[in-house]
Coordinates of C-alpha atoms in Angstrom, one line a residue:
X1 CA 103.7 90.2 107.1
X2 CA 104.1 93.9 108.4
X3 CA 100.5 95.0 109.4
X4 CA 99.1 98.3 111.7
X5 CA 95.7 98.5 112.3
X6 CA 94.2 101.0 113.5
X7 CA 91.1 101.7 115.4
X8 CA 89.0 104.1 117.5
X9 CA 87.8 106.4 114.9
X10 CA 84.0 107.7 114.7
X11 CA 81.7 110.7 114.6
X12 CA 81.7 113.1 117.6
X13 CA 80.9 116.5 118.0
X14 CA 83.0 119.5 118.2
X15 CA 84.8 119.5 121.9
X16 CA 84.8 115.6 122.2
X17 CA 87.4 113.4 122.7
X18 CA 88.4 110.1 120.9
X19 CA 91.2 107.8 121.5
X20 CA 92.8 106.1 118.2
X21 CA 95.1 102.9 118.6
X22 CA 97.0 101.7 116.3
X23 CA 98.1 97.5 116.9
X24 CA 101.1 96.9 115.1
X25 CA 102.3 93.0 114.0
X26 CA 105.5 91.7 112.0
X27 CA 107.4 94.8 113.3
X28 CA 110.2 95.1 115.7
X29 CA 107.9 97.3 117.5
X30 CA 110.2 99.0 120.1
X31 CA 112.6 99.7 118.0
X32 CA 110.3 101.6 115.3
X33 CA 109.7 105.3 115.4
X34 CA 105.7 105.7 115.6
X35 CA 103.7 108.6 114.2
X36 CA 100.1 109.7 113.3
X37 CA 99.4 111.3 110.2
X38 CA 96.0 113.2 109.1
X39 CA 94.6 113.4 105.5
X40 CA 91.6 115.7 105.2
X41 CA 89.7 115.9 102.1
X42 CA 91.1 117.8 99.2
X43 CA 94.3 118.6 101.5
X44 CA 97.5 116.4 101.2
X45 CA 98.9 113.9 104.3
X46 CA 100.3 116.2 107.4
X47 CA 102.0 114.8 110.4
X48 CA 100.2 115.4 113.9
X49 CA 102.6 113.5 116.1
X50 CA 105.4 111.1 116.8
X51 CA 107.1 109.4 119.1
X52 CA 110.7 108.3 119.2
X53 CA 112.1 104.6 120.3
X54 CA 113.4 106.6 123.5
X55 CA 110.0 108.2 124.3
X56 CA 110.8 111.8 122.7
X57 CA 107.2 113.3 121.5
X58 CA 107.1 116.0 118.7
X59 CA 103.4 117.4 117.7
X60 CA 102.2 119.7 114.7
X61 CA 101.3 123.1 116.4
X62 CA 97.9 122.9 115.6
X63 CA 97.3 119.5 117.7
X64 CA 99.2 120.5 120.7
X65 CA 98.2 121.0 124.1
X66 CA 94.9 118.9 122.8
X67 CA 96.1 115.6 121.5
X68 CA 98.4 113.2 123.5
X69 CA 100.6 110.3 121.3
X70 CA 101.8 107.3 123.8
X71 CA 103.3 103.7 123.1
X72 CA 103.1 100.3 124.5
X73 CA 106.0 98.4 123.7
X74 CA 104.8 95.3 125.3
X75 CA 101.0 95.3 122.9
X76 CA 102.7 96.7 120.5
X77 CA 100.2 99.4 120.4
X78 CA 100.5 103.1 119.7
X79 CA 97.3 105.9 121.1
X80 CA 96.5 109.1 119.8
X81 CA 94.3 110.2 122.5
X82 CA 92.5 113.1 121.1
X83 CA 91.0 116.0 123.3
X84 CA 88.9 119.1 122.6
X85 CA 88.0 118.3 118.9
X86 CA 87.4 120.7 116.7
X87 CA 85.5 120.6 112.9
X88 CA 89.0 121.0 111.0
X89 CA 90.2 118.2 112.8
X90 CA 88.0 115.9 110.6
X91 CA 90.2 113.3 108.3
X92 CA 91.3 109.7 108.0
X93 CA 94.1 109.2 110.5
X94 CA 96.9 106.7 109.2
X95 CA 99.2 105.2 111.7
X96 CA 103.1 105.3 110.3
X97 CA 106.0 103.2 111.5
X98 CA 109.7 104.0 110.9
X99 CA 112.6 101.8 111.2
X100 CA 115.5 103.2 109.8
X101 CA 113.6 103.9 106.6
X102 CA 111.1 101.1 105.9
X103 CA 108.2 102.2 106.6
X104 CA 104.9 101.0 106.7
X105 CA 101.5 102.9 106.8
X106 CA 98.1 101.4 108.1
X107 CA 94.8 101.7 106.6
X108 CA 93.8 104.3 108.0
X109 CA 90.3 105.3 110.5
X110 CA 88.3 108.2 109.5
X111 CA 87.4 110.9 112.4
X112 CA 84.7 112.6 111.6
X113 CA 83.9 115.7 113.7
X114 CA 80.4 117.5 113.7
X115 CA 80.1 121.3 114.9

C-alpha cells in the first residue's frame, strides 16, 4: 500500500519559515520523481517544486530564491523547506510522487500564514 504523509505544516506569520516533509512508504522511493504542489482556496492545484531521480530541481517563479525542495533516498523522505513566507503563500501543500506515470498524491498539510 503506496502511502506519503506529510507533515510540518502550521500557522506562522508573514516572514517565517516552515519546513514540510513528506515520508513516503510502498514506493520505490529513489526511483520516483518528487514534487510539492499548493492548493489555495478558491484557486486550483499549482506546482511549487520538484525534484528529479538525479537531483535536478525546477521551482514555480513565485517560490524561488525562498523555498528549498531536498530528498532523502535513504528515509524515504522529501522537505520543502520554506523561507520568508508570505500571506499568498497560505494553502494545503500535497506531496506528489511520479514514477513513470503512476502517481500518487498525499493528504495534504495546510500552511496557514498570518500578516
Amino acid at each position: 500500500q503506496v502511502q506519503l504523509v506529510e507533515s510540518g505544516g502550521g500557522l506562522v506569520q508573514a516572514g517565517g519559515s516552515l519546513r514540510l516533509s513528506c515520508a513516503a512508504s510502498g514506493i520505490f522511493f529513489s526511483r520516483n520523481v518528487m514534487a510539492w504542489y499548493r492548493q489555495a482556496p478558491g484557486k486550483q492545484r499549482e506546482l511549487v517544486a520538484t525534484i528529479a531521480i538525479d537531483g535536478s530541481i525546477n521551482y514555480a517563479d513565485s517560490v524561488k530564491g525562498r523555498f528549498t525542495i531536498s530528498r532523502d533516498n535513504a528515509k524515504n523522505t522529501v522537505y520543502l523547506q520554506m523561507n520568508s513566507l508570505k500571506p499568498e503563500d497560505t494553502a494545503v501543500y500535497y506531496c506528489h510522487a511520479d514514477r513513470l506515470g503512476w502517481t500518487y498524491w498525499g493528504q495534504g498539510t495546510q500552511v496557514t500564514v498570518s500578516s
